[in-house]
Each structure stands twice: as structure tokens, then as C-alpha cells.
Amino acid sequence: MYDQRVAAVLAQMEERGLEQLLISDPPSIFYLTGRWILPNERLLALYLNKNGGHKLFVNKLFTVDGDIGIEKVWFSDTDPGCQIIAGYTDHSKPLGIDKKMAARFLLELMELGAGSAYRNGSECVDAARRVKDEEEKRKMIVASQLNDQAMERFRGLIREGVSELEVSDGMKAIYAELGTQGPSFGPLVSFGANAAIGHHKPDHTVLKPGDCVLFDVGCKKDDYCSDMTRTFFYKSVSDKGREVYETVLRANLAAQAAMKPGMKFCEVDKIARDIITEAGYGPYFTHRLGHCIGIEVHDAGDVSATNQDIVKEGMIFSCEPGIYLPGELGVRIEDLMLMTPDGAVSLNHVSKELEVIA
């Protein structure tokens, strides 16, 4: 499995005319080796070369047990890590660097002449990670199933007088009870006008009748993330709230129905955005339609008006149109979509019909 992932990155390197690449992003190293190493301020790098001889440069402080199919080169805090890396790179060829390498390491490698030039090689790994293999798909499906179960239980946390923070604490407990690795990001719950604030963090706001209740939540299972948003109303829903909700739902369903391999991401975004714009709420849809997801809740890549990249089979990304009326309410409906040869399949199955919690 990991050999195939390394091969996919090497193919991306060849496509971009890059013969060697240094990867310092821990999630990408996990993707390629199956080992989590969180170096904090220390140097960590995976070196890939089109001719083989791949190396994992890792501090002796960390445990990397077993055979990972790549030679491990160990060093200590007092060893010259960048010099060790430069001893293996081809100084006559450009060296790809990923977006997470700290400047203090990159600058030293440049001073050492580790490559003839330095290029942003992030897309070599990012493009490979966007297309999920069968094992990744299985893990993403399980994570989303658990997230569905959690969302069904979150309804029970809603009662008059409860605060956003109290609900947030309850959500974390539910994820623990379901056997997840915990939230994939800080659980977001917003009442009323707070739901119109982008990624509002739970505070002491107390729920009252007529409020919308926006849950934007995800969990991790087996190191893969889920993400979903549902919006409910408490006790009652106004005519404006109903209109906004139904508009967002139409945009969500239309975009999902149209998704297929070969489309551009910007074309998917446009389908949802046009529906919201035609309903008169265009200025209140203030973000992209979605983002890619996998090992990280926001993997590289998005569903936006400016992304000309092609949608491919095996990709998983969110579809989350929203309308946010400042001082009034916010509605977002989000599912994760898996691209198959025949179109998109939603990984989420919690009802999206407008629901008023009594």
C-alpha cells in the first residue's frame, strides 16, 4: 500500500519535471510511511528520488519501529541535521521542498547547496493524497458513519437555557462514547445570530426559542477525518429562516446531483452559487463550496470559483453551501462526497429536511 503511494508521488514528480523531493509535513509522511512523527521544532524530512534511495531523516528522540520500506537516517539534537540531508541530495538537480518546511531549515539547505535550485513540490504529494485508495475510502466511510451517529445524538443536547459551551462539551463526550479518536476539529455549535459568523467558536450564548442551531462537526477514526454540518431550528422557524434553509438545501442537492469526474471544481461551485444568487442571497454565501478532506480535515484542494482543477474518481470533498444573514441567522448544510465513475456518493445520511426541535 505505502509503496503504491510513494509511486503515486514519484509519478507526480515526473509530471512536473522534478527528480528529488524533501517532505517535512507530518501528515504526508504518515501517508507515505504509516508512521506518525510529530517533531515540533525539530527537523524531520522524507527524501524521495526518482532513482530510488529514499531516506527518512528522523531524530533519535522519536520511535519509528518496524520496516517502513524506506531507509531511516538517525541523528541527535547535537548533530548537523541539514548537513546530513545535504550529504544525500543531488546538488546538480533542483530540489523540491514542501510547504511545511521551516525557513530555518530551508535556508540552511540552500546555503549548503543541497540542490541546484529549489521548487515548491507540495503539489506532488497533495495531488496524490487527493485521490483516495481503497483503504482510505473504507476509513473515511467509517469515520462518516460515526459522525452520523454523533449528529443524531447531538439533538438531545438541545434544550432551552443551554449554552453553546455546554453543548460543545456534550458533543466531545459523545464522540468519546462512540469510540472515535475525538473531534477532527474543535466542534462548532452556534445559536441564532452567532450562526451568521464564520466559524463562530462556542461561547456562553444561551439558546432561546426561534433560534437556529448550527452544528459543524467531525471526528477522527483510524487517523482519517469526517466533517458534516446540519442546521436545525428550536421551537419555531420564521418565514425568512424557512426560505433561507430551503434555498441552501436546493443548492446542496443540485451540486451533488451534478458532480461527476471530468468536471472542474469551479463548475461544481457555480451550480450551488447560482441557485443562492438567483434567490437573492448571493452576497451572503461568503465562502467556497467545499474543501478536500482525508488525513487532515482540510486537505489541500478546494471546491471554489477559482479552482480550475479536474474532479477525479476517488476524490473526497465537502459540499457545504450556506447563507449568513448578519445579526439574524446562518444556515449551512454539509456532506462529504466520494467521487465514483458514475458520479458522487454522499458519505453522510443524516436527514437534511428542515427540522424544528421541540
mmCIF file of N, CA and C in Angstrom, residues 163-247:
data_model
loop_
_atom_site.group_PDB
_atom_site.id
_atom_site.type_symbol
_atom_site.label_atom_id
_atom_site.label_comp_id
_atom_site.label_asym_id
_atom_site.label_seq_id
_atom_site.Cartn_x
_atom_site.Cartn_y
_atom_site.Cartn_z
ATOM 1 N N SER A 163 -26.251 26.534 27.057
ATOM 2 C CA SER A 163 -25.298 27.419 26.382
ATOM 3 C C SER A 163 -24.544 26.646 25.297
ATOM 4 N N GLU A 164 -23.953 27.410 24.376
ATOM 5 C CA GLU A 164 -23.150 26.781 23.321
ATOM 6 C C GLU A 164 -22.009 25.965 23.925
ATOM 7 N N LEU A 165 -21.357 26.491 24.951
ATOM 8 C CA LEU A 165 -20.236 25.776 25.560
ATOM 9 C C LEU A 165 -20.687 24.472 26.198
ATOM 10 N N GLU A 166 -21.844 24.478 26.828
ATOM 11 C CA GLU A 166 -22.362 23.246 27.432
ATOM 12 C C GLU A 166 -22.639 22.203 26.359
ATOM 13 N N VAL A 167 -23.209 22.630 25.235
ATOM 14 C CA VAL A 167 -23.463 21.704 24.135
ATOM 15 C C VAL A 167 -22.144 21.179 23.570
ATOM 16 N N SER A 168 -21.158 22.060 23.400
ATOM 17 C CA SER A 168 -19.856 21.656 22.880
ATOM 18 C C SER A 168 -19.213 20.589 23.753
ATOM 19 N N ASP A 169 -19.292 20.769 25.064
ATOM 20 C CA ASP A 169 -18.738 19.765 25.982
ATOM 21 C C ASP A 169 -19.465 18.434 25.834
ATOM 22 N N GLY A 170 -20.777 18.499 25.668
ATOM 23 C CA GLY A 170 -21.559 17.284 25.473
ATOM 24 C C GLY A 170 -21.210 16.574 24.180
ATOM 25 N N MET A 171 -20.915 17.342 23.143
ATOM 26 C CA MET A 171 -20.533 16.761 21.856
ATOM 27 C C MET A 171 -19.232 15.980 21.976
ATOM 28 N N LYS A 172 -18.264 16.538 22.685
ATOM 29 C CA LYS A 172 -16.981 15.845 22.859
ATOM 30 C C LYS A 172 -17.172 14.538 23.608
ATOM 31 N N ALA A 173 -18.053 14.544 24.614
ATOM 32 C CA ALA A 173 -18.325 13.320 25.373
ATOM 33 C C ALA A 173 -18.953 12.252 24.487
ATOM 34 N N ILE A 174 -19.843 12.660 23.597
ATOM 35 C CA ILE A 174 -20.486 11.711 22.687
ATOM 36 C C ILE A 174 -19.470 11.079 21.754
ATOM 37 N N TYR A 175 -18.547 11.873 21.231
ATOM 38 C CA TYR A 175 -17.505 11.318 20.362
ATOM 39 C C TYR A 175 -16.673 10.282 21.113
ATOM 40 N N ALA A 176 -16.364 10.549 22.378
ATOM 41 C CA ALA A 176 -15.601 9.589 23.177
ATOM 42 C C ALA A 176 -16.390 8.297 23.375
ATOM 43 N N GLU A 177 -17.687 8.421 23.656
ATOM 44 C CA GLU A 177 -18.531 7.247 23.866
ATOM 45 C C GLU A 177 -18.640 6.388 22.613
ATOM 46 N N LEU A 178 -18.533 7.016 21.440
ATOM 47 C CA LEU A 178 -18.648 6.293 20.176
ATOM 48 C C LEU A 178 -17.340 5.627 19.760
ATOM 49 N N GLY A 179 -16.281 5.825 20.535
ATOM 50 C CA GLY A 179 -15.015 5.163 20.248
ATOM 51 C C GLY A 179 -14.182 5.818 19.172
ATOM 52 N N THR A 180 -14.394 7.099 18.943
ATOM 53 C CA THR A 180 -13.576 7.825 17.981
ATOM 54 C C THR A 180 -12.264 8.271 18.627
ATOM 55 N N GLN A 181 -11.364 8.819 17.819
ATOM 56 C CA GLN A 181 -10.148 9.433 18.345
ATOM 57 C C GLN A 181 -10.405 10.862 18.824
ATOM 58 N N GLY A 182 -11.653 11.258 18.833
ATOM 59 C CA GLY A 182 -12.018 12.604 19.233
ATOM 60 C C GLY A 182 -12.394 13.445 18.030
ATOM 61 N N PRO A 183 -12.729 14.709 18.258
ATOM 62 C CA PRO A 183 -13.100 15.592 17.148
ATOM 63 C C PRO A 183 -11.947 15.783 16.168
ATOM 64 N N SER A 184 -12.289 15.916 14.896
ATOM 65 C CA SER A 184 -11.272 16.215 13.877
ATOM 66 C C SER A 184 -10.949 17.702 13.847
ATOM 67 N N PHE A 185 -11.764 18.494 14.514
ATOM 68 C CA PHE A 185 -11.504 19.924 14.732
ATOM 69 C C PHE A 185 -12.400 20.331 15.901
ATOM 70 N N GLY A 186 -12.158 21.492 16.464
ATOM 71 C CA GLY A 186 -12.974 21.938 17.579
ATOM 72 C C GLY A 186 -14.437 21.992 17.186
ATOM 73 N N PRO A 187 -15.314 21.208 17.840
ATOM 74 C CA PRO A 187 -16.733 21.175 17.435
ATOM 75 C C PRO A 187 -17.348 22.574 17.481
ATOM 76 N N LEU A 188 -18.081 22.921 16.423
ATOM 77 C CA LEU A 188 -18.705 24.234 16.327
ATOM 78 C C LEU A 188 -20.208 24.102 16.507
ATOM 79 N N VAL A 189 -20.738 24.843 17.453
ATOM 80 C CA VAL A 189 -22.185 24.939 17.604
ATOM 81 C C VAL A 189 -22.512 26.414 17.781
ATOM 82 N N SER A 190 -23.488 26.899 17.022
ATOM 83 C CA SER A 190 -23.822 28.327 17.017
ATOM 84 C C SER A 190 -25.325 28.495 17.120
ATOM 85 N N PHE A 191 -25.752 29.393 17.997
ATOM 86 C CA PHE A 191 -27.173 29.680 18.180
ATOM 87 C C PHE A 191 -27.536 31.021 17.547
ATOM 88 N N GLY A 192 -28.661 31.061 16.860
ATOM 89 C CA GLY A 192 -29.205 32.322 16.374
ATOM 90 C C GLY A 192 -28.243 33.115 15.510
ATOM 91 N N ALA A 193 -28.068 34.387 15.864
ATOM 92 C CA ALA A 193 -27.225 35.285 15.070
ATOM 93 C C ALA A 193 -25.773 34.835 15.030
ATOM 94 N N ASN A 194 -25.328 34.058 16.014
ATOM 95 C CA ASN A 194 -23.948 33.562 16.008
ATOM 96 C C ASN A 194 -23.675 32.670 14.803
ATOM 97 N N ALA A 195 -24.718 32.026 14.295
ATOM 98 C CA ALA A 195 -24.550 31.139 13.148
ATOM 99 C C ALA A 195 -24.206 31.902 11.870
ATOM 100 N N ALA A 196 -24.394 33.223 11.885
ATOM 101 C CA ALA A 196 -24.037 34.051 10.724
ATOM 102 C C ALA A 196 -22.578 34.463 10.758
ATOM 103 N N ILE A 197 -21.867 34.116 11.841
ATOM 104 C CA ILE A 197 -20.448 34.449 11.984
ATOM 105 C C ILE A 197 -19.626 33.254 11.529
ATOM 106 N N GLY A 198 -18.758 33.462 10.559
ATOM 107 C CA GLY A 198 -17.961 32.371 10.031
ATOM 108 C C GLY A 198 -17.161 31.664 11.108
ATOM 109 N N HIS A 199 -17.374 30.344 11.236
ATOM 110 C CA HIS A 199 -16.652 29.514 12.206
ATOM 111 C C HIS A 199 -16.669 30.122 13.601
ATOM 112 N N HIS A 200 -17.844 30.564 14.022
ATOM 113 C CA HIS A 200 -18.018 31.080 15.379
ATOM 114 C C HIS A 200 -17.640 30.001 16.394
ATOM 115 N N LYS A 201 -16.835 30.352 17.380
ATOM 116 C CA LYS A 201 -16.456 29.404 18.422
ATOM 117 C C LYS A 201 -17.485 29.446 19.545
ATOM 118 N N PRO A 202 -17.851 28.288 20.068
ATOM 119 C CA PRO A 202 -18.874 28.252 21.126
ATOM 120 C C PRO A 202 -18.519 29.155 22.301
ATOM 121 N N ASP A 203 -19.528 29.880 22.786
ATOM 122 C CA ASP A 203 -19.318 30.756 23.933
ATOM 123 C C ASP A 203 -20.489 30.571 24.909
ATOM 124 N N HIS A 204 -20.734 31.560 25.737
ATOM 125 C CA HIS A 204 -21.758 31.438 26.772
ATOM 126 C C HIS A 204 -23.163 31.818 26.286
ATOM 127 N N THR A 205 -23.322 32.018 24.963
ATOM 128 C CA THR A 205 -24.650 32.341 24.429
ATOM 129 C C THR A 205 -25.650 31.246 24.797
ATOM 130 N N VAL A 206 -26.809 31.654 25.263
ATOM 131 C CA VAL A 206 -27.849 30.724 25.712
ATOM 132 C C VAL A 206 -28.921 30.584 24.635
ATOM 133 N N LEU A 207 -29.372 29.358 24.412
ATOM 134 C CA LEU A 207 -30.391 29.072 23.405
ATOM 135 C C LEU A 207 -31.746 29.631 23.832
ATOM 136 N N LYS A 208 -32.464 30.165 22.833
ATOM 137 C CA LYS A 208 -33.821 30.658 23.098
ATOM 138 C C LYS A 208 -34.743 30.235 21.957
ATOM 139 N N PRO A 209 -36.031 30.179 22.188
ATOM 140 C CA PRO A 209 -36.971 29.774 21.145
ATOM 141 C C PRO A 209 -36.831 30.638 19.887
ATOM 142 N N GLY A 210 -36.928 29.994 18.726
ATOM 143 C CA GLY A 210 -36.820 30.685 17.448
ATOM 144 C C GLY A 210 -35.411 30.715 16.895
ATOM 145 N N ASP A 211 -34.412 30.342 17.710
ATOM 146 C CA ASP A 211 -33.029 30.339 17.238
ATOM 147 C C ASP A 211 -32.795 29.211 16.240
ATOM 148 N N CYS A 212 -31.911 29.473 15.274
ATOM 149 C CA CYS A 212 -31.340 28.372 14.511
ATOM 150 C C CYS A 212 -30.210 27.771 15.352
ATOM 151 N N VAL A 213 -29.909 26.514 15.094
ATOM 152 C CA VAL A 213 -28.826 25.813 15.803
ATOM 153 C C VAL A 213 -27.956 25.153 14.747
ATOM 154 N N LEU A 214 -26.748 25.673 14.545
ATOM 155 C CA LEU A 214 -25.846 25.167 13.504
ATOM 156 C C LEU A 214 -24.768 24.308 14.148
ATOM 157 N N PHE A 215 -24.699 23.043 13.728
ATOM 158 C CA PHE A 215 -23.642 22.121 14.154
ATOM 159 C C PHE A 215 -22.686 21.896 12.988
ATOM 160 N N ASP A 216 -21.430 22.266 13.136
ATOM 161 C CA ASP A 216 -20.383 21.951 12.159
ATOM 162 C C ASP A 216 -19.372 21.078 12.894
ATOM 163 N N VAL A 217 -19.359 19.777 12.587
ATOM 164 C CA VAL A 217 -18.667 18.823 13.444
ATOM 165 C C VAL A 217 -17.989 17.724 12.626
ATOM 166 N N GLY A 218 -16.979 17.128 13.228
ATOM 167 C CA GLY A 218 -16.307 15.993 12.615
ATOM 168 C C GLY A 218 -15.542 15.218 13.668
ATOM 169 N N CYS A 219 -15.238 13.970 13.350
ATOM 170 C CA CYS A 219 -14.433 13.152 14.253
ATOM 171 C C CYS A 219 -13.337 12.461 13.458
ATOM 172 N N LYS A 220 -12.381 11.881 14.193
ATOM 173 C CA LYS A 220 -11.322 11.089 13.574
ATOM 174 C C LYS A 220 -11.481 9.633 14.003
ATOM 175 N N LYS A 221 -11.228 8.744 13.063
ATOM 176 C CA LYS A 221 -11.206 7.322 13.333
ATOM 177 C C LYS A 221 -10.147 6.689 12.454
ATOM 178 N N ASP A 222 -9.236 5.939 13.070
ATOM 179 C CA ASP A 222 -8.131 5.326 12.330
ATOM 180 C C ASP A 222 -7.366 6.367 11.524
ATOM 181 N N ASP A 223 -7.217 7.556 12.112
ATOM 182 C CA ASP A 223 -6.396 8.645 11.570
ATOM 183 C C ASP A 223 -7.018 9.350 10.371
ATOM 184 N N TYR A 224 -8.302 9.099 10.080
ATOM 185 C CA TYR A 224 -8.967 9.799 8.987
ATOM 186 C C TYR A 224 -10.152 10.599 9.523
ATOM 187 N N CYS A 225 -10.444 11.706 8.830
ATOM 188 C CA CYS A 225 -11.377 12.708 9.347
ATOM 189 C C CYS A 225 -12.758 12.616 8.699
ATOM 190 N N SER A 226 -13.739 13.035 9.454
ATOM 191 C CA SER A 226 -15.078 13.279 8.919
ATOM 192 C C SER A 226 -15.425 14.739 9.175
ATOM 193 N N ASP A 227 -16.468 15.210 8.509
ATOM 194 C CA ASP A 227 -16.885 16.613 8.629
ATOM 195 C C ASP A 227 -18.307 16.713 8.095
ATOM 196 N N MET A 228 -19.176 17.375 8.824
ATOM 197 C CA MET A 228 -20.575 17.497 8.409
ATOM 198 C C MET A 228 -21.194 18.702 9.102
ATOM 199 N N THR A 229 -22.143 19.336 8.444
ATOM 200 C CA THR A 229 -22.897 20.429 9.063
ATOM 201 C C THR A 229 -24.386 20.184 8.874
ATOM 202 N N ARG A 230 -25.118 20.376 9.950
ATOM 203 C CA ARG A 230 -26.573 20.391 9.894
ATOM 204 C C ARG A 230 -27.062 21.607 10.674
ATOM 205 N N THR A 231 -28.164 22.179 10.209
ATOM 206 C CA THR A 231 -28.765 23.333 10.869
ATOM 207 C C THR A 231 -30.200 22.997 11.244
ATOM 208 N N PHE A 232 -30.531 23.191 12.498
ATOM 209 C CA PHE A 232 -31.880 22.957 13.000
ATOM 210 C C PHE A 232 -32.470 24.288 13.483
ATOM 211 N N PHE A 233 -33.730 24.257 13.850
ATOM 212 C CA PHE A 233 -34.367 25.404 14.495
ATOM 213 C C PHE A 233 -34.974 24.923 15.808
ATOM 214 N N TYR A 234 -35.009 25.822 16.781
ATOM 215 C CA TYR A 234 -35.519 25.453 18.100
ATOM 216 C C TYR A 234 -36.888 26.074 18.348
ATOM 217 N N LYS A 235 -37.863 25.224 18.599
ATOM 218 C CA LYS A 235 -39.250 25.593 18.920
ATOM 219 C C LYS A 235 -40.042 26.107 17.722
ATOM 220 N N SER A 236 -39.434 26.994 16.912
ATOM 221 C CA SER A 236 -40.160 27.550 15.769
ATOM 222 C C SER A 236 -39.167 28.033 14.722
ATOM 223 N N VAL A 237 -39.660 28.252 13.507
ATOM 224 C CA VAL A 237 -38.833 28.792 12.442
ATOM 225 C C VAL A 237 -39.610 29.908 11.745
ATOM 226 N N SER A 238 -38.970 31.018 11.507
ATOM 227 C CA SER A 238 -39.619 32.146 10.843
ATOM 228 C C SER A 238 -39.737 31.872 9.351
ATOM 229 N N ASP A 239 -40.550 32.669 8.689
ATOM 230 C CA ASP A 239 -40.667 32.531 7.239
ATOM 231 C C ASP A 239 -39.319 32.771 6.562
ATOM 232 N N LYS A 240 -38.569 33.758 7.045
ATOM 233 C CA LYS A 240 -37.251 34.042 6.466
ATOM 234 C C LYS A 240 -36.319 32.852 6.696
ATOM 235 N N GLY A 241 -36.337 32.309 7.912
ATOM 236 C CA GLY A 241 -35.498 31.156 8.210
ATOM 237 C C GLY A 241 -35.819 29.979 7.309
ATOM 238 N N ARG A 242 -37.100 29.740 7.064
ATOM 239 C CA ARG A 242 -37.505 28.633 6.190
ATOM 240 C C ARG A 242 -37.034 28.874 4.755
ATOM 241 N N GLU A 243 -37.189 30.093 4.283
ATOM 242 C CA GLU A 243 -36.764 30.418 2.914
ATOM 243 C C GLU A 243 -35.259 30.219 2.748
ATOM 244 N N VAL A 244 -34.493 30.698 3.714
ATOM 245 C CA VAL A 244 -33.039 30.552 3.655
ATOM 246 C C VAL A 244 -32.664 29.070 3.667
ATOM 247 N N TYR A 245 -33.291 28.318 4.564
ATOM 248 C CA TYR A 245 -32.958 26.902 4.673
ATOM 249 C C TYR A 245 -33.246 26.163 3.368
ATOM 250 N N GLU A 246 -34.422 26.373 2.810
ATOM 251 C CA GLU A 246 -34.807 25.661 1.593
ATOM 252 C C GLU A 246 -33.905 26.043 0.417
ATOM 253 N N THR A 247 -33.442 27.292 0.400
ATOM 254 C CA THR A 247 -32.524 27.725 -0.666
ATOM 255 C C THR A 247 -31.196 26.995 -0.543
#
